[in-house]
Tab-separated table of C-alpha atoms in Angstrom:
chain	number	residue	atom	x	y	z
A	278	UNK	CA	10.158	-34.318	133.809
A	279	UNK	CA	9.762	-35.858	137.219
A	280	UNK	CA	8.999	-32.729	139.195
A	281	UNK	CA	5.906	-33.224	141.356
A	282	UNK	CA	6.000	-29.720	142.761
A	283	UNK	CA	6.679	-28.696	146.358
A	284	UNK	CA	10.276	-29.887	146.132
A	285	UNK	CA	9.304	-33.515	145.453
A	286	UNK	CA	10.495	-35.683	142.559
A	287	UNK	CA	9.797	-39.203	141.349
A	288	UNK	CA	12.076	-42.143	140.597
A	289	UNK	CA	10.221	-44.584	138.356
A	290	UNK	CA	12.963	-47.193	138.636
A	291	UNK	CA	12.472	-47.725	142.359
A	292	UNK	CA	8.838	-46.631	142.237
A	293	UNK	CA	9.286	-43.953	144.879
A	294	UNK	CA	8.939	-40.240	145.236
A	295	UNK	CA	11.211	-38.148	147.420
A	296	UNK	CA	11.866	-34.673	148.660
A	297	UNK	CA	15.089	-33.091	147.362
A	298	UNK	CA	17.093	-30.327	149.046
A	299	UNK	CA	19.125	-28.588	146.323
A	300	UNK	CA	21.333	-26.732	148.802
A	301	UNK	CA	22.313	-29.790	150.831
A	302	UNK	CA	22.023	-32.115	147.828
A	303	UNK	CA	20.072	-34.609	149.919
A	304	UNK	CA	16.991	-36.712	149.244
A	305	UNK	CA	14.551	-37.558	152.016
A	306	UNK	CA	10.923	-38.429	152.884
A	307	UNK	CA	10.639	-41.395	150.541
A	308	UNK	CA	7.167	-42.583	149.603
A	309	UNK	CA	5.961	-45.264	147.248
A	310	UNK	CA	4.796	-43.937	143.929
A	311	UNK	CA	3.341	-45.626	140.885
A	312	UNK	CA	4.242	-44.477	137.372
A	313	UNK	CA	1.541	-44.305	134.678
A	314	UNK	CA	0.380	-47.927	134.188
A	315	UNK	CA	-0.607	-47.382	130.553
A	316	UNK	CA	2.958	-46.612	129.528
A	317	UNK	CA	4.751	-48.616	132.179
A	318	UNK	CA	5.806	-51.621	130.089
A	319	UNK	CA	7.203	-49.335	127.401
A	320	UNK	CA	8.914	-47.110	129.941
A	321	UNK	CA	10.456	-50.065	131.755
A	322	UNK	CA	11.709	-51.614	128.520
A	323	UNK	CA	13.333	-48.378	127.454
A	324	UNK	CA	14.731	-47.870	130.929
A	325	UNK	CA	16.403	-51.277	130.794
A	326	UNK	CA	17.922	-50.538	127.386
A	327	UNK	CA	19.154	-47.084	128.368
A	328	UNK	CA	20.623	-48.284	131.658
A	329	UNK	CA	22.606	-50.958	129.877
A	330	UNK	CA	23.755	-48.495	127.209
A	331	UNK	CA	24.807	-46.037	129.889
A	332	UNK	CA	26.868	-48.642	131.727
A	333	UNK	CA	28.683	-49.572	128.563
A	334	UNK	CA	29.499	-46.134	127.227
A	335	UNK	CA	30.025	-43.872	130.209
A	336	UNK	CA	32.644	-44.069	132.949
A	337	UNK	CA	30.218	-43.275	135.720
A	338	UNK	CA	27.117	-42.049	133.982
A	339	UNK	CA	23.685	-41.973	135.547
A	340	UNK	CA	20.417	-42.409	133.682
A	341	UNK	CA	16.712	-42.063	134.406
A	342	UNK	CA	13.695	-42.794	132.234
A	343	UNK	CA	10.367	-41.072	132.786
A	344	UNK	CA	6.940	-41.348	131.245
A	345	UNK	CA	4.490	-38.498	130.960
A	346	UNK	CA	1.410	-37.411	129.097
A	347	UNK	CA	1.848	-34.257	127.055
A	348	UNK	CA	-0.427	-32.400	124.654
A	349	UNK	CA	1.269	-34.315	121.807
A	350	UNK	CA	0.422	-37.630	123.410
A	351	UNK	CA	2.192	-40.186	125.593
A	352	UNK	CA	5.894	-39.446	125.869
A	353	UNK	CA	8.879	-41.184	127.380
A	354	UNK	CA	11.997	-39.236	128.298
A	355	UNK	CA	15.378	-40.800	128.991
A	356	UNK	CA	18.107	-38.649	130.558
A	357	UNK	CA	21.793	-39.445	130.895
A	358	UNK	CA	24.371	-37.454	132.806
A	359	UNK	CA	28.081	-37.922	133.416
A	360	UNK	CA	30.613	-35.512	134.833
A	361	UNK	CA	34.182	-35.294	136.041
A	362	UNK	CA	35.680	-32.800	138.440
A	363	UNK	CA	39.467	-32.832	138.459
A	364	UNK	CA	40.593	-29.703	140.307
A	365	UNK	CA	44.163	-31.022	140.600
A	366	UNK	CA	44.359	-30.999	136.824
A	367	UNK	CA	42.529	-27.708	136.636
A	368	UNK	CA	39.507	-28.964	134.764
A	369	UNK	CA	35.980	-30.192	135.066
A	370	UNK	CA	33.442	-31.304	132.506
A	371	UNK	CA	29.893	-32.563	132.096
A	372	UNK	CA	27.951	-34.529	129.515
A	373	UNK	CA	24.153	-34.520	129.360
A	374	UNK	CA	21.811	-36.161	126.907
A	375	UNK	CA	18.043	-36.174	126.841
A	376	UNK	CA	16.079	-38.483	124.543
A	377	UNK	CA	12.353	-37.940	124.049
A	378	UNK	CA	10.069	-40.550	122.469
A	379	UNK	CA	6.736	-38.957	121.546
A	380	UNK	CA	4.311	-41.732	120.601
A	381	UNK	CA	1.422	-41.207	118.246
A	382	UNK	CA	-0.441	-44.103	116.665
A	383	UNK	CA	2.038	-46.668	115.343
A	384	UNK	CA	4.898	-44.193	115.040
A	385	UNK	CA	7.050	-42.209	117.401
A	386	UNK	CA	9.223	-39.144	116.934
A	387	UNK	CA	12.552	-39.463	118.676
A	388	UNK	CA	14.324	-36.232	119.609
A	389	UNK	CA	17.791	-36.189	121.147
A	390	UNK	CA	19.473	-33.178	122.745
A	391	UNK	CA	23.126	-33.705	123.631
A	392	UNK	CA	25.199	-31.224	125.627
A	393	UNK	CA	28.857	-31.035	126.584
A	394	UNK	CA	30.519	-28.481	128.805
A	395	UNK	CA	34.214	-28.385	129.694
A	396	UNK	CA	36.057	-25.865	131.827
A	397	UNK	CA	39.872	-25.727	131.917
A	398	UNK	CA	41.650	-23.208	134.115
A	399	UNK	CA	45.416	-23.621	134.155
A	400	UNK	CA	47.268	-20.406	133.169
A	401	UNK	CA	44.012	-18.763	132.306
A	402	UNK	CA	40.431	-19.793	131.773
A	403	UNK	CA	38.858	-21.671	128.861
A	404	UNK	CA	35.304	-22.924	128.394
A	405	UNK	CA	33.828	-25.218	125.810
A	406	UNK	CA	30.075	-25.324	125.367
A	407	UNK	CA	28.610	-27.577	122.730
A	408	UNK	CA	25.219	-28.992	121.836
A	409	UNK	CA	23.626	-31.177	119.195
A	410	UNK	CA	20.012	-31.868	118.326
A	411	UNK	CA	18.843	-34.968	116.482
A	412	UNK	CA	15.405	-35.991	115.202
A	413	UNK	CA	14.260	-39.336	113.812
A	414	UNK	CA	10.979	-41.162	113.293
A	415	UNK	CA	10.573	-44.823	114.226
A	416	UNK	CA	7.704	-47.250	113.909
A	417	UNK	CA	6.259	-48.712	117.093
A	418	UNK	CA	6.448	-52.489	117.391
A	419	UNK	CA	6.630	-54.312	120.688
A	420	UNK	CA	8.411	-52.767	123.669
A	421	UNK	CA	11.625	-54.716	123.266
A	422	UNK	CA	11.959	-53.663	119.624
A	423	UNK	CA	11.323	-50.016	120.412
A	424	UNK	CA	13.899	-50.025	123.203
A	425	UNK	CA	16.432	-51.676	120.929
A	426	UNK	CA	15.764	-49.176	118.134
A	427	UNK	CA	16.067	-46.239	120.506
A	428	UNK	CA	19.367	-47.442	121.915
A	429	UNK	CA	20.669	-47.919	118.380
A	430	UNK	CA	19.749	-44.336	117.507
A	431	UNK	CA	21.291	-43.086	120.754
A	432	UNK	CA	24.512	-44.934	120.196
A	433	UNK	CA	24.854	-43.717	116.609
A	434	UNK	CA	24.062	-40.112	117.430
A	435	UNK	CA	26.168	-39.884	120.575
A	436	UNK	CA	29.164	-41.542	118.946
A	437	UNK	CA	28.834	-39.313	115.914
A	438	UNK	CA	28.594	-36.299	118.193
A	439	UNK	CA	31.771	-37.237	120.020
A	440	UNK	CA	33.604	-37.733	116.733
A	441	UNK	CA	32.182	-34.465	115.473
A	442	UNK	CA	33.549	-32.586	118.460
A	443	UNK	CA	37.006	-34.033	117.820
A	444	UNK	CA	36.777	-33.041	114.175
A	445	UNK	CA	35.700	-29.553	115.074
A	446	UNK	CA	38.694	-29.117	117.352
A	447	UNK	CA	40.831	-30.202	114.415
A	448	UNK	CA	39.140	-27.814	112.010
A	449	UNK	CA	39.344	-24.929	114.428
A	450	UNK	CA	43.044	-25.385	114.939
A	451	UNK	CA	43.863	-25.941	111.278
A	452	UNK	CA	41.761	-23.233	109.701
A	453	UNK	CA	40.068	-20.754	112.036
A	454	UNK	CA	42.957	-20.335	114.456
A	455	UNK	CA	45.561	-20.100	111.696
A	456	UNK	CA	43.517	-17.384	110.020
A	457	UNK	CA	43.451	-15.368	113.236
A	458	UNK	CA	47.214	-15.123	113.678
A	459	UNK	CA	50.076	-16.698	111.745
A	460	UNK	CA	52.764	-18.597	113.555
A	461	UNK	CA	55.363	-16.623	111.560
A	462	UNK	CA	55.168	-14.088	108.741
A	463	UNK	CA	55.050	-15.442	105.194
A	464	UNK	CA	58.813	-14.876	105.020
A	465	UNK	CA	59.177	-17.702	107.586
A	466	UNK	CA	61.361	-15.466	109.768
A	467	UNK	CA	60.689	-13.082	112.614
A	468	UNK	CA	60.537	-9.401	111.853
A	469	UNK	CA	63.761	-7.451	111.445
A	470	UNK	CA	62.697	-4.373	113.344
A	471	UNK	CA	65.790	-2.538	112.248
A	472	UNK	CA	65.007	-3.027	108.594
A	473	UNK	CA	61.270	-2.392	108.424
A	474	UNK	CA	60.504	1.229	107.703
A	475	UNK	CA	57.100	2.738	107.331
A	476	UNK	CA	55.857	4.384	104.169
A	477	UNK	CA	54.850	7.655	105.700
A	478	UNK	CA	57.035	8.060	108.748
A	479	UNK	CA	55.619	10.516	111.272
A	480	UNK	CA	55.752	13.942	109.686
A	481	UNK	CA	55.322	15.498	113.092
A	482	UNK	CA	58.443	13.793	114.405
A	483	UNK	CA	60.422	16.519	116.123
A	484	UNK	CA	64.129	15.978	116.663
A	485	UNK	CA	65.017	15.336	120.312
B	9	UNK	CA	32.661	-9.782	127.694
B	10	UNK	CA	35.125	-8.627	125.083
B	11	UNK	CA	38.350	-7.043	126.381
B	12	UNK	CA	37.994	-3.950	124.222
B	13	UNK	CA	35.923	-2.222	121.566
B	14	UNK	CA	36.851	-0.181	118.512
B	15	UNK	CA	35.801	3.184	117.147
B	16	UNK	CA	36.693	5.635	114.396
B	17	UNK	CA	38.593	8.863	114.908
B	18	UNK	CA	38.318	12.212	113.075
B	19	UNK	CA	40.539	11.005	110.241
B	20	UNK	CA	38.513	7.837	109.752
B	21	UNK	CA	41.047	5.497	111.334
B	22	UNK	CA	39.666	2.591	113.290
B	23	UNK	CA	41.238	2.510	116.765
B	24	UNK	CA	40.949	0.353	119.855
B	25	UNK	CA	39.217	1.646	122.989
B	26	UNK	CA	40.670	0.131	126.147
B	27	UNK	CA	41.737	1.019	129.681
B	28	UNK	CA	45.101	2.360	128.540
B	29	UNK	CA	43.816	5.155	126.320
B	30	UNK	CA	40.756	6.049	128.369
B	31	UNK	CA	39.993	9.207	130.301
B	32	UNK	CA	36.534	9.119	131.859
B	33	UNK	CA	34.253	8.049	129.010
B	34	UNK	CA	36.532	9.263	126.232
B	35	UNK	CA	39.239	7.411	124.349
B	36	UNK	CA	42.408	8.758	122.716
B	37	UNK	CA	43.267	7.771	119.169
B	38	UNK	CA	46.949	6.881	118.678
B	39	UNK	CA	46.669	8.383	115.178
B	40	UNK	CA	45.354	11.845	116.046
B	41	UNK	CA	46.319	12.010	119.733
B	42	UNK	CA	42.824	13.405	120.414
B	43	UNK	CA	40.120	12.191	122.770
B	44	UNK	CA	36.706	11.201	121.439
B	45	UNK	CA	34.216	12.351	122.601
B	46	UNK	CA	36.147	15.619	123.068
B	47	UNK	CA	37.102	16.471	126.626
B	48	UNK	CA	39.599	18.562	128.563
B	49	UNK	CA	42.195	15.989	129.516
B	50	UNK	CA	45.642	16.037	131.046
B	51	UNK	CA	46.303	12.386	130.337
B	52	UNK	CA	48.637	12.521	127.335
B	53	UNK	CA	52.126	11.128	126.717
B	54	UNK	CA	54.921	13.733	126.957
B	55	UNK	CA	56.237	15.217	123.695
B	56	UNK	CA	59.229	12.864	123.646
B	57	UNK	CA	57.047	9.891	124.429
B	58	UNK	CA	54.484	10.896	121.798
B	59	UNK	CA	57.278	10.788	119.214
B	60	UNK	CA	58.061	7.220	120.209
B	61	UNK	CA	54.322	6.450	120.117
B	62	UNK	CA	53.988	7.797	116.564
B	63	UNK	CA	56.990	5.854	115.275
B	64	UNK	CA	56.084	2.645	117.062
B	65	UNK	CA	52.510	2.699	115.745
B	66	UNK	CA	53.790	3.102	112.165
B	67	UNK	CA	55.927	0.000	112.456
B	68	UNK	CA	53.153	-1.795	114.354
B	69	UNK	CA	50.999	-1.603	111.209
B	70	UNK	CA	53.713	-3.503	109.329
B	71	UNK	CA	53.887	-6.078	112.141
B	72	UNK	CA	50.109	-6.358	111.945
B	73	UNK	CA	50.116	-7.107	108.228
B	74	UNK	CA	52.821	-9.727	108.576
B	75	UNK	CA	51.304	-11.708	111.442
B	76	UNK	CA	47.616	-10.908	111.039
B	77	UNK	CA	45.982	-9.332	107.998
B	78	UNK	CA	44.841	-6.007	106.557
B	79	UNK	CA	41.548	-6.103	108.435
B	80	UNK	CA	43.106	-6.581	111.856
B	81	UNK	CA	43.316	-3.533	114.097
B	82	UNK	CA	46.471	-2.710	116.057
B	83	UNK	CA	47.221	0.252	118.316
B	84	UNK	CA	49.890	1.047	120.873
B	85	UNK	CA	49.214	3.494	123.688
B	86	UNK	CA	52.123	4.955	125.664
B	87	UNK	CA	52.066	6.690	129.015
B	88	UNK	CA	54.704	8.167	131.331
B	89	UNK	CA	55.287	6.493	134.665
B	90	UNK	CA	58.032	7.663	137.033
B	91	UNK	CA	60.932	9.949	135.912
B	92	UNK	CA	62.122	8.758	132.522
B	93	UNK	CA	60.264	5.461	132.792
B	94	UNK	CA	57.181	4.698	130.760
B	95	UNK	CA	54.839	1.917	129.714
B	96	UNK	CA	52.977	0.912	126.595
B	97	UNK	CA	49.918	-1.244	125.851
B	98	UNK	CA	50.030	-2.935	122.459
B	99	UNK	CA	46.481	-4.003	121.539
B	100	UNK	CA	45.539	-6.145	118.570
B	101	UNK	CA	42.182	-7.432	117.373
B	102	UNK	CA	41.732	-10.041	114.657
B	103	UNK	CA	38.510	-11.627	113.446
B	104	UNK	CA	37.593	-14.397	111.027
B	105	UNK	CA	34.083	-15.101	109.831
B	106	UNK	CA	32.708	-18.028	107.897
B	107	UNK	CA	36.036	-19.681	107.306
B	108	UNK	CA	35.008	-22.565	105.086
B	109	UNK	CA	36.478	-25.884	106.133
B	110	UNK	CA	38.891	-27.353	103.663
B	111	UNK	CA	37.830	-30.870	104.602
B	112	UNK	CA	35.756	-32.355	101.774
B	113	UNK	CA	33.448	-34.301	104.019
B	114	UNK	CA	32.533	-31.310	106.158
B	115	UNK	CA	31.582	-29.395	103.014
B	116	UNK	CA	28.538	-31.610	102.651
B	117	UNK	CA	27.018	-29.993	105.701
B	118	UNK	CA	26.191	-26.348	106.030
B	119	UNK	CA	29.260	-25.539	108.063
B	120	UNK	CA	30.167	-22.144	109.494
B	121	UNK	CA	33.086	-21.189	111.694
B	122	UNK	CA	34.107	-17.854	113.134
B	123	UNK	CA	36.783	-16.611	115.473
B	124	UNK	CA	37.969	-13.564	117.397
B	125	UNK	CA	41.426	-12.940	118.802
B	126	UNK	CA	42.299	-10.069	121.127
B	127	UNK	CA	45.797	-9.598	122.501
B	128	UNK	CA	46.971	-6.986	124.967
B	129	UNK	CA	50.693	-6.705	125.730
B	130	UNK	CA	51.586	-4.263	128.479
B	131	UNK	CA	55.297	-3.461	128.449
B	132	UNK	CA	56.844	-1.681	131.401
B	133	UNK	CA	60.016	0.162	130.294
B	134	UNK	CA	62.439	1.144	133.047
B	135	UNK	CA	65.893	2.687	132.850
B	136	UNK	CA	68.709	0.737	134.494
B	137	UNK	CA	71.741	2.611	133.285
B	138	UNK	CA	72.222	5.288	130.613
B	139	UNK	CA	72.307	2.755	127.826
B	140	UNK	CA	70.490	-0.195	129.330
B	141	UNK	CA	66.779	-0.503	129.900
B	142	UNK	CA	64.613	-3.289	131.320
B	143	UNK	CA	61.446	-4.273	129.467
B	144	UNK	CA	58.817	-6.378	131.212
B	145	UNK	CA	56.010	-7.649	128.991
B	146	UNK	CA	52.708	-9.146	130.227
B	147	UNK	CA	50.618	-10.516	127.385
B	148	UNK	CA	47.022	-11.711	127.639
B	149	UNK	CA	45.390	-13.380	124.657
B	150	UNK	CA	41.598	-13.775	124.475
B	151	UNK	CA	40.191	-16.226	122.008
B	152	UNK	CA	36.651	-17.022	120.951
B	153	UNK	CA	35.824	-19.611	118.303
B	154	UNK	CA	32.511	-21.010	117.173
B	155	UNK	CA	31.388	-23.637	114.681
B	156	UNK	CA	27.870	-24.407	113.551
B	157	UNK	CA	26.789	-27.411	111.518
B	158	UNK	CA	23.371	-27.894	110.064
B	159	UNK	CA	22.884	-30.905	107.838
B	160	UNK	CA	19.820	-31.886	105.849
B	161	UNK	CA	18.066	-34.382	108.101
B	162	UNK	CA	17.466	-31.872	110.880
B	163	UNK	CA	20.712	-32.234	112.759
B	164	UNK	CA	21.891	-29.057	114.409
B	165	UNK	CA	25.274	-28.853	116.041
B	166	UNK	CA	26.974	-25.980	117.782
B	167	UNK	CA	30.372	-25.688	119.422
B	168	UNK	CA	31.754	-22.678	121.236
B	169	UNK	CA	35.199	-22.277	122.794
B	170	UNK	CA	36.233	-19.141	124.593
B	171	UNK	CA	38.626	-17.904	127.224
B	172	UNK	CA	42.030	-16.387	127.752
B	173	UNK	CA	45.553	-17.158	128.846
B	174	UNK	CA	48.571	-15.114	129.933
B	175	UNK	CA	52.346	-15.035	129.663
B	176	UNK	CA	55.182	-12.829	130.946
B	177	UNK	CA	58.726	-12.131	129.688
B	178	UNK	CA	61.286	-9.695	131.106
B	179	UNK	CA	64.461	-8.709	129.253
B	180	UNK	CA	67.197	-6.132	129.599
B	181	UNK	CA	68.295	-4.527	126.363
B	182	UNK	CA	70.770	-1.968	125.171
B	183	UNK	CA	69.468	1.452	124.217
B	184	UNK	CA	71.122	3.337	121.379
B	185	UNK	CA	71.155	6.803	122.950
B	186	UNK	CA	71.845	8.455	119.579
B	187	UNK	CA	68.605	7.053	118.137
B	188	UNK	CA	66.397	6.449	121.191
B	189	UNK	CA	63.083	6.462	119.300
B	190	UNK	CA	64.159	3.779	116.865
B	191	UNK	CA	65.957	1.863	119.581
B	192	UNK	CA	63.039	1.737	122.044
B	193	UNK	CA	60.724	0.796	119.190
B	194	UNK	CA	62.967	-2.084	118.232
B	195	UNK	CA	63.341	-3.313	121.812
B	196	UNK	CA	59.624	-3.102	122.555
B	197	UNK	CA	58.685	-4.566	119.190
B	198	UNK	CA	60.934	-7.558	119.665
B	199	UNK	CA	59.694	-8.417	123.137
B	200	UNK	CA	56.040	-8.057	122.118
B	201	UNK	CA	56.678	-10.272	119.097
B	202	UNK	CA	58.322	-12.872	121.302
B	203	UNK	CA	55.479	-12.813	123.837
B	204	UNK	CA	52.810	-12.996	121.155
B	205	UNK	CA	54.495	-15.897	119.391
B	206	UNK	CA	54.813	-17.823	122.639
B	207	UNK	CA	51.250	-17.145	123.694
B	208	UNK	CA	49.922	-18.066	120.289
B	209	UNK	CA	51.414	-21.513	120.685
B	210	UNK	CA	50.348	-21.729	124.306
B	211	UNK	CA	46.799	-20.781	123.292
B	212	UNK	CA	46.704	-23.439	120.596
B	213	UNK	CA	47.966	-25.980	123.106
B	214	UNK	CA	45.472	-25.017	125.818
B	215	UNK	CA	42.414	-24.351	123.750
B	216	UNK	CA	42.706	-27.193	121.330
B	217	UNK	CA	44.960	-29.970	122.511
B	218	UNK	CA	44.192	-29.862	126.229
B	219	UNK	CA	40.487	-29.189	125.729
B	220	UNK	CA	40.239	-32.062	123.270
B	221	UNK	CA	41.961	-34.432	125.699
B	222	UNK	CA	39.643	-33.281	128.453
B	223	UNK	CA	36.557	-33.789	126.309
B	224	UNK	CA	37.743	-37.260	125.360
B	225	UNK	CA	38.022	-38.112	129.032
B	226	UNK	CA	34.286	-37.638	129.390
């Protein structure tokens, strides 16, 4: 959303653009840059709301809010990212959410895309990949109201998503996993290999 | 990215195609002892070993029904190693589709779950003395589970867990030299059962409990 081309990106918060080296993960060649003035008050209001929300709900999350003109009209996009790398505990994980506010007349369509990825690699290798998409329509009042409404939607959806993931883990372990392999046979005891005989024991069995 | 596939043999039995019953591009059915597609192959268990293979696979179907279900597929493939020693790969595939959640609240959404379990236990059987053998079992369990929710006001949710874990157990057991086929079958069966039970619990612990804790940390 903030790609200027030629390896340069914008940061509306500090009103700068910069060159980014993906290999070295370094930013350089800062220049001043002005975001779209028509949407700036709205973008700034939303940015303030999202930044505050991010501080409250994420351990070390980072957020950015961009404005852009699309074929559907003026749009504001807020992105949040948080991750943890814990190689000593054999895991790493990342959370990403992207909230798009597409404004049209006195209404806006809010779309949220939330993504979680976790990788755990002790005694093996396990990956979780999860996503959720949310859509809601809000009416456009003044900037402060819109920002407040958006943050409310974000909080509800992201909290519900987190709870949903927990519930899904629960469901998977209680139903899906159990259906794949029982802990013990229905008899509640391990198999007596001596006792079980087959119904059509190998007719070709030759005596040794 | 699945550990093995399945196919049907000449008698209509569904059998697992994996590294342990493969020769070139053909796979040997444990039911018919024939390779499909047909080829000239010298990779077969010896006559004595084939007898153990036949017997073990019969009892494996009972094991399969008790721990898994009718639709699961289970095959054991034996091969000779050095002198009297041999090895066996016990492969099992189990799938679940559209398991409806029992939770009342989840029923309100259009909720679908599915899962696939693949286990491969490779048991190395080596003679120690005339009536004592050592059995070393390496079990790998692959698990894939997916849930999809789609509720009315355009909320779409998808969750996918997949991966594998491994376990190893080695035991020395007595061999009844009067009934070696039954005795080997029992010894191998017991160690595979033990490994599978342990890895089932380990898988539940890793995939669910640890993953959930990790996700909560975010």
